[in-house]
Amino acid sequence: DAKHLVPNKMRDFFCTINLDQEEVFRTQVVEKSLSPYFGEEFYFEIPRTFQWLSFYIYDKSVLQKDLRIGKVSIKKEDLCNYTGKENWFMLQPVDSNSEVQGKVHLELKLNELITDNGSVCQQLVVHIKECHGLPLINGQNCDPYATVSLVGPSRNDQKKTKVKKKTSNPQFNETFYFEVTRSSSYTKKSQFQVEEEDIEKLEVRVDIWNNGNLVQDVFLGEIKVPVKVLRNDSFQAWYLLQPRENGNKSSKTDDLGSLRLNICYTEDCVLPSEYYTSLRNLLLKSSDVQPISASAAYILSEVCRDKCDAVLPLVRLLLHHHKLVPFVAAVAELDLRDTQEANTVFRGNSLATRCVDEMMKIVGKHYLKVTLKPVIDEICESPKPCEIDPIKLREGDNVEINMENLRYYVDKVFREIVRSSISCPTLMCDVFYSLRHLAAKRFPNDPHVQYSAVSSFVFLRFFAVAVVSPHTFHLRPHHPDVQTSRTLTLISKAIQTLGSWGSLTKSKLSSFKETFMCEFFKTFQEEKFTESVKKFLDDVSSTESKEPSGLSEPVHLKEGEMYKRAQGRTRIGKKNFKKRWFCLTSREFTYHKQQDKEPIFTIPIKNILAVEKLDESSFNKKNMFQVLHGEKPLYIQANNCVEASEWIEALCRVTRCNQKRLSFYHPSAFLNGNWLCCKATIENTVGCARCTADVPAATKIEIDGDRETERIYSLFTINMSKLQKFEEACGSIAVYQGPRKEPDDYSNFTIEDSVATFHTLKQIIDIVEKLNESHEKYRKKRSSSAKYGSE
């Protein structure tokens, strides 16, 4: 959220998230507010290098261009200082001199020349090769050029490249020569008085500009390299463009307002797979360790201050290697051992419950979409008043009509849920089956506990949470407005209660704190709903095989607005690219003239042969990819790099099992009678580059096991002091049998078997120390090969 924004009158605000100058996400517009609450979460992989993560606050305008009020920019290197906690940031003014993006490739050399009379002078050679990743200007590729200057206390010698048209990756390939020092015998009068010692003060400055033609040129960034670092050496490097030194400086920074952010940023250096063999094997055998509290996976959760940090990479790694179900069963059994009453089964935030929560988020994405998205869309797009709390009713509200509306929505959501068991992923069913039987074994005299063990997850922690926060589960693009959010909260409360009816022994209505909810539920027939819940819970906790849901209804995977190139119908002009609404399901990939219109073009998923990036040089457009199928390739331009990456990943995932997938493709387009990449003149010739994903795989969840293991290694490294203290505690208990001394040192650790736990801890510490050495070697190698000032 933001507060005290200017101008000091009620306006409509929205916020964008940018990687450098590229917008990757945008919040909804909050109308008529000076302190807008956005309440939105965005999770994304960063598919390219970047310097700044920026947040821009805009004042929405109907007739004119949206006005940028201010920004918060955080340098990549500083993100770790803010991760995992809320911070208020003062908005800074948006200054064109600070808005930079991209990099420039330079070769620099300092030559010594011998003149005709035998004296020596020095010459600087600057070869500007190319730029990469320059920003779009007004949504279009820029017309860049570069100025190259040799700057010193008494000189500013400047030269300029040619302008390159409509490209974000200009190829300059121009060389400039600068006189650095002259021989002592040089007598010609010059405006520059150059002395030998001036080399210490000289620097090369390269400024990149967008040629404005009839308007003012736009600054795109600069780099500076001191001449003294060259000496007699020659080197070339990529340099990240930097803002001007006077950029973003203003005395009025306190007047723009402030923005509250909660940022979670992780960056890992993933080594080759063989480096992680020992740690990976130690983690994967966790479910076989007795007791489970002595396993590496359990110890990871013990030493991390926030269990959530440990749970995500751990669950993903165990999922990837098909080891999650036995591990969840083992930690759930430990959880149940400490549970004294049947009605509190799996209600806390233990390692077991968090692992199941994370598993449901990963595995259940498509299940949620096919089950809830249609009804959630109806509630959000055509909302009916549903407030039944007498205190919150507005003047003119009819509580009876509102109750009917709420009942209609609750019935519809409940009906969709209890009919969805056939779509429930097999892995979720296997976990629920295991939890159900463990709970029944722990409380054999309670016939309802087998249902509450499952309903506490599938209703309370899965469906009810998705209903109240549909944007978090990608069921809606944005956080709902206040009224709709209240409606979803009431529906979520009702779903939680109905889900628990199959497992409660006491009076159902006594579970409500609010009187108005008691009145609402008096209209429900308990027996009818109880039987439906029990049947549903029986089905989703059964290990019997089910027909895949794709045979009945297609699963909606992704949709959004992008640009596609006309397939040969219009060859010239801007009309070649048209804005279309794209939709991907488990059956087909379609595009439409507008959302909710009939598809103009349909590609069955089984006909897609490959999905790959397209070189920018093909059409001088960024963020392009191609879908290869039986006909001509479909060329598509996404709105930003994150969106392009997400579409490629989604399309690759759903087509991986296609039997006729290509092994080779053309990274550029076929234009003017030849392929731009390999210059072949036959359009249907075999591709010249290997596809990035040419091996079919039956997995539905894309997980990089090495990356998850690296994240776990990082967590162990951060918490090394706790691991060592844990090891000392186990050694102390093992040696000095009897009462524990100084319990503060290890009272927070779970130590059931000190010898087994000590053994595992020693293995973890040894493995982490070896990986530390490997990472240090990599850092030294990278550091020694880095060039001055380069990325």
PDB file of N, CA and C in Angstrom, residues 2 29 41 79 141 154 196 255 265 396 424 441 452 475 492 524 537 559 591 594 673 690 693-694 707 757 762 790:
ATOM      1  N   ALA A   2       0.240   2.404  -0.239  1.00  0.00           N
ATOM      2  CA  ALA A   2       0.954   3.674  -0.274  1.00  0.00           C
ATOM      3  C   ALA A   2       0.215   4.668   0.607  1.00  0.00           C
ATOM      4  N   VAL A  29      -6.319  -0.573 -10.506  1.00  0.00           N
ATOM      5  CA  VAL A  29      -6.437   0.845 -10.162  1.00  0.00           C
ATOM      6  C   VAL A  29      -7.270   0.981  -8.890  1.00  0.00           C
ATOM      7  N   GLU A  41      -0.033  -9.731  -4.531  1.00  0.00           N
ATOM      8  CA  GLU A  41       1.212 -10.484  -4.474  1.00  0.00           C
ATOM      9  C   GLU A  41       1.589 -10.927  -5.879  1.00  0.00           C
ATOM     10  N   LEU A  79      18.885  -5.955  -2.624  1.00  0.00           N
ATOM     11  CA  LEU A  79      17.602  -6.626  -2.388  1.00  0.00           C
ATOM     12  C   LEU A  79      17.656  -7.543  -1.165  1.00  0.00           C
ATOM     13  N   ASN A 141      10.719   0.063 -30.343  1.00  0.00           N
ATOM     14  CA  ASN A 141      12.176   0.000 -30.318  1.00  0.00           C
ATOM     15  C   ASN A 141      12.755   1.380 -30.598  1.00  0.00           C
ATOM     16  N   SER A 154      41.045  19.347 -18.572  1.00  0.00           N
ATOM     17  CA  SER A 154      41.087  20.452 -19.532  1.00  0.00           C
ATOM     18  C   SER A 154      40.674  20.048 -20.933  1.00  0.00           C
ATOM     19  N   GLU A 196      51.967  14.291 -19.640  1.00  0.00           N
ATOM     20  CA  GLU A 196      52.041  12.863 -19.339  1.00  0.00           C
ATOM     21  C   GLU A 196      51.215  12.481 -18.118  1.00  0.00           C
ATOM     22  N   ASP A 255       8.152  14.930  -0.409  1.00  0.00           N
ATOM     23  CA  ASP A 255       6.807  15.433  -0.659  1.00  0.00           C
ATOM     24  C   ASP A 255       5.946  14.482  -1.487  1.00  0.00           C
ATOM     25  N   TYR A 265      13.364 -12.082  -2.021  1.00  0.00           N
ATOM     26  CA  TYR A 265      14.242 -12.260  -3.183  1.00  0.00           C
ATOM     27  C   TYR A 265      15.305 -13.296  -2.853  1.00  0.00           C
ATOM     28  N   GLY A 396     -30.689   0.840   2.915  1.00  0.00           N
ATOM     29  CA  GLY A 396     -31.347   0.346   1.714  1.00  0.00           C
ATOM     30  C   GLY A 396     -31.083  -1.125   1.435  1.00  0.00           C
ATOM     31  N   CYS A 424      -9.097 -34.492  -8.588  1.00  0.00           N
ATOM     32  CA  CYS A 424      -8.077 -34.328  -7.549  1.00  0.00           C
ATOM     33  C   CYS A 424      -6.807 -35.078  -7.945  1.00  0.00           C
ATOM     34  N   LYS A 441      -5.522 -44.438  13.316  1.00  0.00           N
ATOM     35  CA  LYS A 441      -4.687 -45.313  14.152  1.00  0.00           C
ATOM     36  C   LYS A 441      -4.382 -44.644  15.488  1.00  0.00           C
ATOM     37  N   SER A 452     -11.854 -35.561   9.708  1.00  0.00           N
ATOM     38  CA  SER A 452     -11.297 -34.261  10.093  1.00  0.00           C
ATOM     39  C   SER A 452      -9.829 -34.153   9.683  1.00  0.00           C
ATOM     40  N   LEU A 475      -6.314 -17.498  -9.709  1.00  0.00           N
ATOM     41  CA  LEU A 475      -7.683 -17.657 -10.191  1.00  0.00           C
ATOM     42  C   LEU A 475      -8.240 -16.340 -10.693  1.00  0.00           C
ATOM     43  N   SER A 492     -16.101 -18.197   2.075  1.00  0.00           N
ATOM     44  CA  SER A 492     -15.016 -19.020   2.619  1.00  0.00           C
ATOM     45  C   SER A 492     -15.367 -19.547   4.014  1.00  0.00           C
ATOM     46  N   PHE A 524     -29.786 -24.563   6.177  1.00  0.00           N
ATOM     47  CA  PHE A 524     -29.138 -25.711   5.525  1.00  0.00           C
ATOM     48  C   PHE A 524     -29.646 -27.017   6.129  1.00  0.00           C
ATOM     49  N   LEU A 537     -14.813 -36.649   0.844  1.00  0.00           N
ATOM     50  CA  LEU A 537     -13.588 -36.949   1.590  1.00  0.00           C
ATOM     51  C   LEU A 537     -13.164 -38.399   1.402  1.00  0.00           C
ATOM     52  N   GLU A 559      -4.161 -17.513 -19.794  1.00  0.00           N
ATOM     53  CA  GLU A 559      -4.750 -16.652 -20.810  1.00  0.00           C
ATOM     54  C   GLU A 559      -4.192 -15.248 -20.663  1.00  0.00           C
ATOM     55  N   TYR A 591      -6.439 -18.281 -30.197  1.00  0.00           N
ATOM     56  CA  TYR A 591      -6.452 -16.831 -30.021  1.00  0.00           C
ATOM     57  C   TYR A 591      -7.765 -16.274 -30.549  1.00  0.00           C
ATOM     58  N   GLN A 594     -11.182 -10.772 -29.206  1.00  0.00           N
ATOM     59  CA  GLN A 594     -11.330 -10.175 -27.883  1.00  0.00           C
ATOM     60  C   GLN A 594     -11.622 -11.283 -26.876  1.00  0.00           C
ATOM     61  N   GLY A 673      12.251 -15.002 -48.816  1.00  0.00           N
ATOM     62  CA  GLY A 673      12.760 -16.166 -49.530  1.00  0.00           C
ATOM     63  C   GLY A 673      13.881 -16.931 -48.861  1.00  0.00           C
ATOM     64  N   ARG A 690      19.302 -26.861 -32.210  1.00  0.00           N
ATOM     65  CA  ARG A 690      18.627 -27.913 -31.435  1.00  0.00           C
ATOM     66  C   ARG A 690      17.575 -27.303 -30.512  1.00  0.00           C
ATOM     67  N   ALA A 693      14.013 -28.230 -25.547  1.00  0.00           N
ATOM     68  CA  ALA A 693      13.321 -29.286 -24.778  1.00  0.00           C
ATOM     69  C   ALA A 693      12.842 -30.353 -25.753  1.00  0.00           C
ATOM     70  N   ASP A 694      13.801 -31.109 -26.314  1.00  0.00           N
ATOM     71  CA  ASP A 694      13.434 -32.057 -27.369  1.00  0.00           C
ATOM     72  C   ASP A 694      13.194 -33.470 -26.855  1.00  0.00           C
ATOM     73  N   ARG A 707      18.715 -26.908  -8.382  1.00  0.00           N
ATOM     74  CA  ARG A 707      18.455 -25.557  -7.855  1.00  0.00           C
ATOM     75  C   ARG A 707      17.867 -25.637  -6.451  1.00  0.00           C
ATOM     76  N   THR A 757      20.957 -38.316  15.649  1.00  0.00           N
ATOM     77  CA  THR A 757      20.909 -36.911  15.241  1.00  0.00           C
ATOM     78  C   THR A 757      22.314 -36.343  15.092  1.00  0.00           C
ATOM     79  N   LYS A 762      26.696 -34.253  11.706  1.00  0.00           N
ATOM     80  CA  LYS A 762      28.100 -34.287  11.278  1.00  0.00           C
ATOM     81  C   LYS A 762      28.184 -34.432   9.765  1.00  0.00           C
ATOM     82  N   SER A 790      32.918  -3.988 -15.677  1.00  0.00           N
ATOM     83  CA  SER A 790      31.962  -4.766 -16.469  1.00  0.00           C
ATOM     84  C   SER A 790      30.919  -5.394 -15.578  1.00  0.00           C
TER      85      SER A 790
END
